[in-house]
mmCIF file of C-alpha atoms in Angstrom:
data_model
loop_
_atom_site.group_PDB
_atom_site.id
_atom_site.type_symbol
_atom_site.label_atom_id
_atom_site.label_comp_id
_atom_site.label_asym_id
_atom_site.label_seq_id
_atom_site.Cartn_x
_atom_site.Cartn_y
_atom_site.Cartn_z
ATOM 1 C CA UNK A 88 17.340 -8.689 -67.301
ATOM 2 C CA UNK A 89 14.808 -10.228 -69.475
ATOM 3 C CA UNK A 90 15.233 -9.014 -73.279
ATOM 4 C CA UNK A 91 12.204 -8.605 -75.472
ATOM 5 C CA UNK A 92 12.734 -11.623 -77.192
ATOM 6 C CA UNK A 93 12.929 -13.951 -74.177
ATOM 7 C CA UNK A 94 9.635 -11.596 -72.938
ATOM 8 C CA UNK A 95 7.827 -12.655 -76.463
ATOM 9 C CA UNK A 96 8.496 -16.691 -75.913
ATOM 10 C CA UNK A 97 7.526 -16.211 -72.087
ATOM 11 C CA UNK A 98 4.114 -14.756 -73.063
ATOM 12 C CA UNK A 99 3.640 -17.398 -76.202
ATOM 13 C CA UNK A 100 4.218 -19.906 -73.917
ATOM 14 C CA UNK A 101 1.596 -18.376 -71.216
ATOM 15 C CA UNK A 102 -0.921 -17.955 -74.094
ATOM 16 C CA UNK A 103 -0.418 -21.614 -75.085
ATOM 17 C CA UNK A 104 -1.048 -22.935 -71.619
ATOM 18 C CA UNK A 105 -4.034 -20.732 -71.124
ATOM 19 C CA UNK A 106 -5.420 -22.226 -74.217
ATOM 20 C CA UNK A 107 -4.893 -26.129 -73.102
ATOM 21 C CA UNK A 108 -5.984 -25.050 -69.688
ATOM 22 C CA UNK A 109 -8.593 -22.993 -69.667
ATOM 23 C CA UNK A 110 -9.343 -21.240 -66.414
ATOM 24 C CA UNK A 111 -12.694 -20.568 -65.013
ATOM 25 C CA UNK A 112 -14.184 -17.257 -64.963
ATOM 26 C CA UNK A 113 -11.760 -15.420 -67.669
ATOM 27 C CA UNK A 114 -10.697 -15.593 -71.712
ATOM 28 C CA UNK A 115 -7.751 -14.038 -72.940
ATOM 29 C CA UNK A 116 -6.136 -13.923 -76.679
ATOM 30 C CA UNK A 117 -3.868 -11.729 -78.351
ATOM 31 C CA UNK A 118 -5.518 -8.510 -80.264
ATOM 32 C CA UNK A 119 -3.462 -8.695 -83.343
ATOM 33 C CA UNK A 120 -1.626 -11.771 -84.041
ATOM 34 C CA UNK A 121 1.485 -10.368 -84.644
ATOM 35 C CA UNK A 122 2.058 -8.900 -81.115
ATOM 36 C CA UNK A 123 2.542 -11.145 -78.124
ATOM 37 C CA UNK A 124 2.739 -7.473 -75.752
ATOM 38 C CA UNK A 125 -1.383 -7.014 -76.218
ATOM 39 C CA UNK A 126 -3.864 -8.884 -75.200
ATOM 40 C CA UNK A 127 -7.525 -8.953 -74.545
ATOM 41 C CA UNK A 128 -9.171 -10.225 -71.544
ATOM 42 C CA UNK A 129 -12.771 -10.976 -70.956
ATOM 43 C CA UNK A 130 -13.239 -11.630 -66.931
ATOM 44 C CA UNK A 131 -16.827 -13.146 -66.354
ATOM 45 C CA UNK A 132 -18.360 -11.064 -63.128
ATOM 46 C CA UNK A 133 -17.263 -13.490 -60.123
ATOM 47 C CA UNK A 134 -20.337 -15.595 -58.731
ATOM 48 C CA UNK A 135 -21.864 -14.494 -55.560
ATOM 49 C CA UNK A 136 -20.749 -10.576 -56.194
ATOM 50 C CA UNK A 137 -22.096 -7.220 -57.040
ATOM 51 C CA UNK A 138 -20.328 -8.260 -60.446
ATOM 52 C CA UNK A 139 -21.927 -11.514 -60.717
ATOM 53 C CA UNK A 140 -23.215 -11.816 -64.383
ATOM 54 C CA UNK A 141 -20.575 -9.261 -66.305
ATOM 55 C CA UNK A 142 -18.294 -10.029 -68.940
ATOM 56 C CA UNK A 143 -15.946 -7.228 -68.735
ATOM 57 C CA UNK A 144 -13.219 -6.852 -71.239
ATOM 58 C CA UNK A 145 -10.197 -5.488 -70.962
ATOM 59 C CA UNK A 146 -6.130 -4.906 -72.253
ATOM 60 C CA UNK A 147 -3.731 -6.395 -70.923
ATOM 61 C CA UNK A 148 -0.748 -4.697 -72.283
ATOM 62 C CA UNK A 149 3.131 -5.731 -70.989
ATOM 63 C CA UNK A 150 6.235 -4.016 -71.356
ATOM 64 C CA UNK A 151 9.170 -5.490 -73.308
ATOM 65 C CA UNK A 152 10.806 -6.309 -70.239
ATOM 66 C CA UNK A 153 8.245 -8.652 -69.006
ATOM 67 C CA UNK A 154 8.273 -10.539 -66.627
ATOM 68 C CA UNK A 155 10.853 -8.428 -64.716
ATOM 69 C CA UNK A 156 8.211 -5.702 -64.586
ATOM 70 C CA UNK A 157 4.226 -5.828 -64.819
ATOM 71 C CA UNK A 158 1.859 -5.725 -67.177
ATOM 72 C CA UNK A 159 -0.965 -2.900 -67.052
ATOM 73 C CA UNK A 160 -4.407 -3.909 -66.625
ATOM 74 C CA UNK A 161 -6.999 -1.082 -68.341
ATOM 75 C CA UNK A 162 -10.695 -2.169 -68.709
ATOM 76 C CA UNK A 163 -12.532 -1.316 -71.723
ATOM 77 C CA UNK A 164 -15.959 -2.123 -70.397
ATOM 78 C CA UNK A 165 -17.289 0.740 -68.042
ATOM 79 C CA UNK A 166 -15.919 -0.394 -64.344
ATOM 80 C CA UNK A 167 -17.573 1.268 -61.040
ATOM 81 C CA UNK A 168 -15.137 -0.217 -58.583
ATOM 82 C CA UNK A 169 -12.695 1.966 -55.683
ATOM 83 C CA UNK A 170 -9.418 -0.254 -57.450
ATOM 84 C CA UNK A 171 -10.176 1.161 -61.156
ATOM 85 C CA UNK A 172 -9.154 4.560 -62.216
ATOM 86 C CA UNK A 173 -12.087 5.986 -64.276
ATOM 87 C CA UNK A 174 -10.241 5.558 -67.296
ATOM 88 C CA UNK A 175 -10.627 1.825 -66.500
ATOM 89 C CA UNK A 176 -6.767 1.688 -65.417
ATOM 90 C CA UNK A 177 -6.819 -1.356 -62.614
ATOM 91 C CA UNK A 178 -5.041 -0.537 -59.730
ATOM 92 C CA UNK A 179 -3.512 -3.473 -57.175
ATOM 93 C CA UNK A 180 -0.704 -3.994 -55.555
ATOM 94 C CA UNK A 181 0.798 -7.124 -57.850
ATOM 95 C CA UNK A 182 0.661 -4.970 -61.130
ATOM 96 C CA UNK A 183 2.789 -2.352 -58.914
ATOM 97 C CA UNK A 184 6.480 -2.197 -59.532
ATOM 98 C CA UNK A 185 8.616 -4.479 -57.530
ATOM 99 C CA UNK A 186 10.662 -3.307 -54.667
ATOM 100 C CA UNK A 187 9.400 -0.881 -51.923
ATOM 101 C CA UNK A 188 6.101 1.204 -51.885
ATOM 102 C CA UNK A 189 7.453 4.777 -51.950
ATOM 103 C CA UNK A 190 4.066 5.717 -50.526
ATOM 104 C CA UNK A 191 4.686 3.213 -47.779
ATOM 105 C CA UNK A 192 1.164 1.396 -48.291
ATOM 106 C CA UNK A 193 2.287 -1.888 -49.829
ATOM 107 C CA UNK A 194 5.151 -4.516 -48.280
ATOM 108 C CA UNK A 195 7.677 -5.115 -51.565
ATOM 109 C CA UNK A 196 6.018 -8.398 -51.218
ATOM 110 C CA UNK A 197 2.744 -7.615 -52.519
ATOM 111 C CA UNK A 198 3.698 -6.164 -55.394
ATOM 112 C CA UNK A 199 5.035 -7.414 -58.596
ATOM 113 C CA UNK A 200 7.453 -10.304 -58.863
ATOM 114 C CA UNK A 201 8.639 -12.074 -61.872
ATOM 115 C CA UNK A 202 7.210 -15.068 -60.734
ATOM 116 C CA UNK A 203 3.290 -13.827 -61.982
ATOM 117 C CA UNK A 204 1.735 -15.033 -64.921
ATOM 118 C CA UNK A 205 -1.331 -13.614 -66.728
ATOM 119 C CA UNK A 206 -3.361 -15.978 -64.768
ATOM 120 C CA UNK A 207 -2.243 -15.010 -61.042
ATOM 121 C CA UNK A 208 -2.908 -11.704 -62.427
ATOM 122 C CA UNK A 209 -6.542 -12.163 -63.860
ATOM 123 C CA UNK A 210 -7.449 -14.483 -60.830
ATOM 124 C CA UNK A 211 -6.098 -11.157 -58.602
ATOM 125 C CA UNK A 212 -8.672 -9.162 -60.325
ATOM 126 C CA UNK A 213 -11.003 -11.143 -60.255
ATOM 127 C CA UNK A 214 -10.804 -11.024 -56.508
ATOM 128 C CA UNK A 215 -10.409 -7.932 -56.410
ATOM 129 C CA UNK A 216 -13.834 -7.454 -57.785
ATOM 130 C CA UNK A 217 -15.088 -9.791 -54.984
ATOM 131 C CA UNK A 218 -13.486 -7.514 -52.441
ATOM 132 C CA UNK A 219 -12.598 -4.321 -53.235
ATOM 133 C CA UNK A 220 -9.835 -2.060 -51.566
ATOM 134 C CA UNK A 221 -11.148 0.776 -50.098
ATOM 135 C CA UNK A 222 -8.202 1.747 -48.300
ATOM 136 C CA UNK A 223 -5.973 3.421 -51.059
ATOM 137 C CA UNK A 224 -8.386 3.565 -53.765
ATOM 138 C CA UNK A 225 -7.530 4.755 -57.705
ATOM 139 C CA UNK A 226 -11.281 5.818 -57.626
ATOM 140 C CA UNK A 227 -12.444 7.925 -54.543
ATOM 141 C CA UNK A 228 -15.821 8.475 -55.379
ATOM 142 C CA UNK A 229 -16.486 4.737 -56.260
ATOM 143 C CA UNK A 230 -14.676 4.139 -52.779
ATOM 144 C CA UNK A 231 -16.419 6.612 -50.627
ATOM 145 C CA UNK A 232 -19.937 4.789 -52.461
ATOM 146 C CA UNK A 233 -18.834 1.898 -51.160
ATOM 147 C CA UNK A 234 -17.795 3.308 -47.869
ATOM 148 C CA UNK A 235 -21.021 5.414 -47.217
ATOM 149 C CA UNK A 236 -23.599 4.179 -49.678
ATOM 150 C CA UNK A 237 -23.873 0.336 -50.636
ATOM 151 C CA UNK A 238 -27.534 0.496 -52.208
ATOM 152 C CA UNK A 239 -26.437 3.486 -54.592
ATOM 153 C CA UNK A 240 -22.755 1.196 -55.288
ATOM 154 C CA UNK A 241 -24.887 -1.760 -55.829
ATOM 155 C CA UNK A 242 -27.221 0.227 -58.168
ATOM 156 C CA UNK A 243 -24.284 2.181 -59.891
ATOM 157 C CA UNK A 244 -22.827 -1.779 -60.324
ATOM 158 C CA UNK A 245 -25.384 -2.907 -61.323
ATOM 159 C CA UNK A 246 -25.906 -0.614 -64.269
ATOM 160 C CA UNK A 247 -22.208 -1.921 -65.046
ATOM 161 C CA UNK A 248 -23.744 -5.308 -65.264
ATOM 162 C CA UNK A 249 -26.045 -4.646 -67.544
ATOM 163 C CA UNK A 250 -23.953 -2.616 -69.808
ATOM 164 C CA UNK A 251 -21.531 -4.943 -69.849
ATOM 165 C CA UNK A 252 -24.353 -7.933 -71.041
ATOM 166 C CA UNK A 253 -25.409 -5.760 -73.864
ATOM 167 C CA UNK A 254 -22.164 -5.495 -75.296
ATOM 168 C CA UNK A 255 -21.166 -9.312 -75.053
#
């Protein structure tokens, strides 16, 4: 079992690598200095999508034991999306506990395994964005939009957007 100190270099290390290599269509830094377990992400609205043109921030906030279990994912920006809780809490299978779904939705495969690092995991929301889940949703009524009204989604998304540009 990882210990919070070997959690700490893990993440330092992750931070570093993100910094040398910076990946396309996210940012992410630590919000204080002083703690490697919270960080903020900005995720740039995927080309080609309803998002397209966003910069949506978020925290990315993991638990001591990290990377033996996942990180949660909460956006700060206002979301309209069937895999985001309305607090912002993102909901996919990776940042799910490892081991079996007890719901039975999700093989243990797709969700978490130590092997993740914050960029598998911003890269899997950023997909998500380009293709939402609207199978087991966090947010019903942003699912059933999507579901049984796409110009209303697109319009409720699209307010997102422009929210989201006049806070960057």
């Amino acid at each position: 079992m990882a210990s919070s100190s070997q959690a700490s270099l893990l993440l330092q290390k992750q931070l570093k690598d993100l910094c040398r290599h910076p990946v396309d269509g996210f940012s992410a830094g630590l919000i204080d200095e002083n703690d490697v377990f919270e960080w903020s992400v900005s995720i740039i609205g995927p080309p080609d999508t309803l998002y397209e043109g966003g910069f949506f921030n978020a925290i990315m906030s993991f638990p001591k034991n990290y990377p033996n279990s996942p990180p949660t994912v909460k956006f700060t920006s206002e979301v309209w999306h069937p895999n985001v809780y309305a607090d912002g809490k993102v909901c996919i299978s990776i940042l799910h506990p490892p081991g079996d779904d007890p719901n039975g939705y999700e093989l243990a495969m797709e969700r978490w395994t130590p092997v993740h690092t914050v960029e598998s995991i911003v890269l899997s929301i950023i997909s998500m964005l380009s293709s939402p889940n609207d199978e087991s949703p966090a947010n019903v009524d942003a699912a059933k939009q999507w579901r049984d009204d796409k110009p209303e989604f697109r319009k409720r998304v699209s307010r997102c957007v422009r929210k989201s540009q006049e806070m960057f």
